[in-house]
Short mmCIF file of C-alpha atoms in Angstrom, two decimals:
data_model
loop_
_atom_site.label_atom_id
_atom_site.label_comp_id
_atom_site.label_asym_id
_atom_site.label_seq_id
_atom_site.Cartn_x
_atom_site.Cartn_y
_atom_site.Cartn_z
CA UNK A 1 0.10 0.01 0.04
CA UNK A 2 1.42 3.21 -1.12
CA UNK A 3 1.22 6.74 0.68
CA UNK A 4 -1.64 7.92 -1.26
CA UNK A 5 -3.62 4.87 -0.25
CA UNK A 6 -2.66 5.22 3.51
CA UNK A 7 -3.67 8.92 3.36
CA UNK A 8 -7.01 8.08 1.67
CA UNK A 9 -7.70 5.36 4.29
CA UNK A 10 -6.97 7.77 7.11
CA UNK A 11 -9.25 10.35 5.62
CA UNK A 12 -12.04 7.75 5.30
CA UNK A 13 -11.53 6.42 8.99
CA UNK A 14 -11.52 10.07 10.23
CA UNK A 15 -14.73 10.80 8.20
CA UNK A 16 -16.72 8.58 10.88
CA UNK A 17 -16.46 11.46 13.18
CA UNK A 18 -17.37 14.37 10.85
CA UNK A 19 -20.72 15.38 9.51
CA UNK A 20 -21.55 16.15 5.79
CA UNK A 21 -20.51 19.73 6.32
CA UNK A 22 -17.13 18.63 7.76
CA UNK A 23 -17.84 19.37 11.39
CA UNK A 24 -16.96 17.35 14.17
CA UNK A 25 -19.87 15.22 15.42
CA UNK A 26 -20.08 15.29 19.15
CA UNK A 27 -20.42 12.15 21.29
CA UNK A 28 -23.97 11.89 22.55
CA UNK A 29 -24.27 12.43 26.31
CA UNK A 30 -25.67 9.04 26.85
CA UNK A 31 -22.44 7.44 25.57
CA UNK A 32 -20.17 9.42 27.66
CA UNK A 33 -18.35 7.95 30.66
CA UNK A 34 -17.77 9.65 33.87
CA UNK A 35 -14.21 9.46 35.20
CA UNK A 36 -14.61 8.86 38.93
CA UNK A 37 -11.30 10.16 40.39
CA UNK A 38 -10.32 9.59 43.84
CA UNK A 39 -11.61 12.76 45.05
CA UNK A 40 -15.07 12.09 43.50
CA UNK A 41 -15.25 8.66 45.09
CA UNK A 42 -14.40 10.07 48.48
CA UNK A 43 -17.27 12.66 47.99
CA UNK A 44 -19.57 9.99 47.15
CA UNK A 45 -18.81 7.94 50.14
CA UNK A 46 -17.85 10.44 52.75
CA UNK A 47 -20.35 13.18 52.18
CA UNK A 48 -23.70 11.13 52.58
CA UNK A 49 -22.28 9.53 55.81
CA UNK A 50 -21.08 13.02 57.05
CA UNK A 51 -24.41 14.89 56.55
CA UNK A 52 -26.64 11.84 57.71
CA UNK A 53 -24.49 11.88 60.81
CA UNK A 54 -24.97 15.62 61.39
CA UNK A 55 -28.84 15.18 60.97
CA UNK A 56 -28.69 12.21 63.37
CA UNK A 57 -26.85 14.15 65.96
CA UNK A 58 -29.10 17.24 65.55
CA UNK A 59 -32.52 15.50 65.06
CA UNK A 60 -33.71 16.67 68.60
CA UNK A 61 -32.74 20.28 67.67
CA UNK A 62 -34.45 19.99 64.38
CA UNK A 63 -38.02 18.82 65.85
CA UNK A 64 -37.35 21.33 68.50
CA UNK A 65 -37.29 23.98 65.79
CA UNK A 66 -40.35 22.52 64.15
CA UNK A 67 -42.20 22.73 67.51
CA UNK A 68 -41.13 26.45 67.83
CA UNK A 69 -42.46 27.25 64.32
CA UNK A 70 -45.77 25.45 65.02
CA UNK A 71 -46.22 27.26 68.21
CA UNK A 72 -45.51 30.49 66.78
CA UNK A 73 -47.98 30.00 63.94
CA UNK A 74 -50.76 28.60 66.12
CA UNK A 75 -50.26 31.69 68.54
CA UNK A 76 -50.10 34.35 65.85
CA UNK A 77 -52.94 33.03 63.69
CA UNK A 78 -55.07 32.36 66.78
CA UNK A 79 -56.08 28.96 65.80
CA UNK A 80 -58.47 26.56 67.69
CA UNK A 81 -55.83 24.06 68.91
CA UNK A 82 -52.69 23.56 70.44
CA UNK A 83 -49.19 22.21 69.92
CA UNK A 84 -49.02 18.45 70.78
CA UNK A 85 -46.45 15.73 70.49
CA UNK A 86 -46.39 12.09 69.07
CA UNK A 87 -44.04 9.57 70.34
CA UNK A 88 -42.69 8.18 67.08
CA UNK A 89 -40.05 5.55 66.23
CA UNK A 90 -37.90 6.99 63.49
CA UNK A 91 -34.63 5.47 62.25
CA UNK A 92 -34.24 3.12 65.22
CA UNK A 93 -34.85 6.13 67.64
CA UNK A 94 -37.75 7.53 69.58
CA UNK A 95 -38.52 11.19 69.18
CA UNK A 96 -41.49 13.31 70.38
CA UNK A 97 -42.67 14.55 67.06
CA UNK A 98 -44.47 18.02 67.16
CA UNK A 99 -47.50 18.79 65.16
CA UNK A 100 -50.38 21.35 65.26
CA UNK A 101 -53.36 19.55 66.91
CA UNK A 102 -56.19 21.55 65.52
CA UNK A 103 -59.86 20.85 65.59
CA UNK A 104 -61.57 19.98 62.33
CA UNK A 105 -65.12 19.05 61.34
CA UNK A 106 -66.64 17.28 58.44
CA UNK A 107 -67.46 19.39 55.53
CA UNK A 108 -71.18 20.87 55.55
CA UNK A 109 -73.47 20.08 52.73
CA UNK A 110 -73.12 23.62 51.65
CA UNK A 111 -69.40 23.27 51.40
CA UNK A 112 -69.59 20.07 49.43
CA UNK A 113 -72.02 21.54 46.74
CA UNK A 114 -69.98 24.70 46.40
CA UNK A 115 -66.74 22.91 46.27
CA UNK A 116 -68.14 20.52 43.45
CA UNK A 117 -69.94 23.17 41.59
CA UNK A 118 -67.07 25.85 41.57
CA UNK A 119 -64.43 23.10 40.60
CA UNK A 120 -66.69 21.87 37.77
CA UNK A 121 -67.16 25.37 36.38
CA UNK A 122 -63.35 26.10 36.56
CA UNK A 123 -62.67 22.76 34.75
CA UNK A 124 -64.98 23.91 31.95
CA UNK A 125 -63.40 27.34 31.83
CA UNK A 126 -59.99 25.90 31.58
CA UNK A 127 -60.57 25.03 27.94
CA UNK A 128 -60.13 28.73 27.31
CA UNK A 129 -56.68 28.79 28.62
CA UNK A 130 -54.18 29.98 25.94
CA UNK A 131 -52.04 27.34 24.29
CA UNK A 132 -48.80 28.83 25.59
CA UNK A 133 -50.04 28.24 29.35
CA UNK A 134 -50.96 24.60 28.83
CA UNK A 135 -48.49 23.50 31.34
CA UNK A 136 -50.38 25.42 33.83
CA UNK A 137 -53.63 24.21 32.47
CA UNK A 138 -52.72 20.73 33.01
CA UNK A 139 -51.76 21.16 36.65
CA UNK A 140 -55.06 23.22 37.09
CA UNK A 141 -57.22 20.47 35.68
CA UNK A 142 -55.41 17.77 37.77
CA UNK A 143 -56.23 19.81 40.93
CA UNK A 144 -59.73 20.52 39.81
CA UNK A 145 -60.36 16.85 39.01
CA UNK A 146 -58.99 15.87 42.45
CA UNK A 147 -61.26 18.37 43.92
CA UNK A 148 -64.35 17.02 42.18
CA UNK A 149 -63.63 13.60 43.38
CA UNK A 150 -63.31 14.76 46.89
CA UNK A 151 -66.70 16.45 46.67
CA UNK A 152 -68.28 13.25 45.28
CA UNK A 153 -66.70 11.09 48.15
CA UNK A 154 -68.07 13.57 50.69
CA UNK A 155 -71.49 13.85 49.12
CA UNK A 156 -72.03 10.11 49.80
CA UNK A 157 -69.82 9.94 53.10
CA UNK A 158 -70.23 13.34 54.78
CA UNK A 159 -69.45 12.06 58.05
CA UNK A 160 -66.81 9.56 57.37
CA UNK A 161 -63.53 11.21 56.18
CA UNK A 162 -61.04 8.62 55.09
CA UNK A 163 -58.17 10.31 57.16
CA UNK A 164 -58.15 12.61 60.25
CA UNK A 165 -55.87 15.61 60.37
CA UNK A 166 -53.60 14.51 63.13
CA UNK A 167 -52.49 11.19 61.51
CA UNK A 168 -52.26 12.98 58.22
CA UNK A 169 -49.88 15.72 59.58
CA UNK A 170 -47.85 13.36 61.60
CA UNK A 171 -47.33 11.01 58.49
CA UNK A 172 -46.31 13.95 56.25
CA UNK A 173 -43.71 15.32 58.78
CA UNK A 174 -42.45 11.77 59.35
CA UNK A 175 -41.96 11.52 55.49
CA UNK A 176 -40.13 14.90 55.69
CA UNK A 177 -37.71 13.49 58.34
CA UNK A 178 -36.94 10.70 55.99
CA UNK A 179 -36.64 12.87 53.01
CA UNK A 180 -33.71 14.80 54.93
CA UNK A 181 -31.85 11.57 55.54
CA UNK A 182 -32.36 10.28 51.94
CA UNK A 183 -31.23 13.63 50.36
CA UNK A 184 -27.35 13.10 50.80
CA UNK A 185 -27.45 9.58 49.25
CA UNK A 186 -29.56 10.73 46.49
CA UNK A 187 -27.09 13.58 45.68
CA UNK A 188 -24.27 11.19 45.88
CA UNK A 189 -25.62 9.29 42.87
CA UNK A 190 -26.89 12.40 40.91
CA UNK A 191 -24.49 15.21 41.79
CA UNK A 192 -21.36 14.11 43.59
CA UNK A 193 -20.43 11.76 40.72
CA UNK A 194 -19.57 14.82 38.59
CA UNK A 195 -16.21 16.62 38.61
CA UNK A 196 -17.43 19.57 40.60
CA UNK A 197 -15.49 21.22 43.14
CA UNK A 198 -15.67 19.51 46.62
CA UNK A 199 -16.77 22.93 48.39
CA UNK A 200 -19.61 23.32 45.98
CA UNK A 201 -21.02 19.81 46.82
CA UNK A 202 -20.80 20.60 50.40
CA UNK A 203 -22.24 23.98 50.19
CA UNK A 204 -25.32 22.86 47.86
CA UNK A 205 -25.95 20.09 50.19
CA UNK A 206 -26.10 22.10 53.18
CA UNK A 207 -28.17 24.80 51.58
CA UNK A 208 -30.81 22.17 50.50
CA UNK A 209 -30.94 20.66 53.94
CA UNK A 210 -31.47 23.96 55.59
CA UNK A 211 -34.17 24.73 53.15
CA UNK A 212 -35.99 21.68 53.83
CA UNK A 213 -35.65 21.81 57.48
CA UNK A 214 -37.24 25.29 57.55
CA UNK A 215 -39.80 24.85 54.79
CA UNK A 216 -41.39 21.68 55.88
CA UNK A 217 -42.92 22.67 59.10
CA UNK A 218 -44.32 25.73 57.30
CA UNK A 219 -45.64 23.68 54.39
CA UNK A 220 -47.65 21.34 56.54
CA UNK A 221 -48.68 24.12 58.97
CA UNK A 222 -50.47 25.57 55.99
CA UNK A 223 -52.01 22.24 55.24
CA UNK A 224 -53.45 22.11 58.71
CA UNK A 225 -54.51 25.52 58.79
CA UNK A 226 -56.54 25.06 55.35
CA UNK A 227 -58.05 21.90 56.51
CA UNK A 228 -58.83 23.27 59.91
CA UNK A 229 -60.19 26.65 58.84
CA UNK A 230 -61.98 25.64 55.82
CA UNK A 231 -62.67 21.96 55.41
CA UNK A 232 -61.35 18.34 55.18
CA UNK A 233 -62.58 18.32 51.67
CA UNK A 234 -59.41 20.00 50.60
CA UNK A 235 -57.13 17.20 52.00
CA UNK A 236 -56.81 15.12 48.89
CA UNK A 237 -55.67 18.08 46.60
CA UNK A 238 -53.22 19.32 49.19
CA UNK A 239 -51.66 15.80 49.63
CA UNK A 240 -51.66 15.00 45.92
CA UNK A 241 -50.34 18.41 44.47
CA UNK A 242 -48.94 20.21 47.54
CA UNK A 243 -47.36 17.41 49.55
CA UNK A 244 -44.81 14.97 48.51
CA UNK A 245 -45.03 16.28 44.80
CA UNK A 246 -44.20 19.87 45.71
CA UNK A 247 -41.26 18.45 47.93
CA UNK A 248 -40.09 16.40 44.98
CA UNK A 249 -40.31 19.57 42.73
CA UNK A 250 -38.35 21.45 45.17
CA UNK A 251 -35.57 19.04 45.31
CA UNK A 252 -35.48 18.89 41.47
CA UNK A 253 -35.16 22.74 41.55
CA UNK A 254 -32.36 22.83 43.85
CA UNK A 255 -30.72 20.20 41.81
CA UNK A 256 -31.20 22.01 38.44
CA UNK A 257 -29.70 25.16 40.08
CA UNK A 258 -26.82 23.44 41.32
CA UNK A 259 -26.13 21.76 37.83
CA UNK A 260 -26.59 24.98 36.13
CA UNK A 261 -24.16 26.68 38.54
CA UNK A 262 -21.53 24.08 37.64
CA UNK A 263 -22.04 24.21 33.94
CA UNK A 264 -18.82 22.51 32.67
CA UNK A 265 -18.38 18.82 33.75
CA UNK A 266 -15.52 16.72 32.71
CA UNK A 267 -16.19 13.42 31.43
CA UNK A 268 -14.27 10.43 29.75
CA UNK A 269 -14.22 10.95 26.04
CA UNK A 270 -15.13 14.55 26.51
CA UNK A 271 -16.16 16.67 23.41
CA UNK A 272 -15.42 20.47 22.98
CA UNK A 273 -17.08 22.65 25.36
CA UNK A 274 -16.87 20.23 28.25
CA UNK A 275 -14.10 20.64 30.73
CA UNK A 276 -13.43 20.57 34.54
CA UNK A 277 -15.86 22.85 36.69
CA UNK A 278 -13.88 24.78 39.20
#
């Protein structure tokens, strides 16, 4: 094989990585391999253990903060109830979980009819929402459909709510505590594995945990207030759209912000435009 044939063969081989216009074809992100350096492996292993240990050692302080927030809200809103505690076994540990113990009554026939009729009318009017606002329309229709279903249930069972306020709030707060402990391991799988500065990983995790520690009691204080002041007929929509789903979306928002903050991530087989995030 002469020199010309070798050159032609090399050009043909190189053409596999170029487009018809001669530009380089970037490797698809699904085919890239992450380079797990020793520092990344240390972060993946150490940081979840470190943050979970901090949460474990400060769990009494966290629930104490929640008790202060609940007590403050009950006092300032002058609600018909008090702060109570539930002896709960969480993560092989007994804690006194605080919760707003508010009085609730089954929805009246007027409330049931008004809720069902208003939700049905809004569901019909949602057909006139502009197309550019369709994501909002989908969420609105989901909430209205849930509310109509709740109205139908209480229409046939006005004195037999499926859940009481106390176990509902306790269950959601218990979920919140588990969420705090699961967040560092989840971040280890979806955030720590990238070549991002170690201090950024620590800062992002700390900010996320602080946010949820403060936000969770206020979130479920609002749930308790709406259910107590208005009606238990709103419990399903609060649970399905403004409970676990809202917490999950908040986590995704924090994660998206963290990834956009660290735009450049180094990977094995990297293409132009990808480098180490400092």
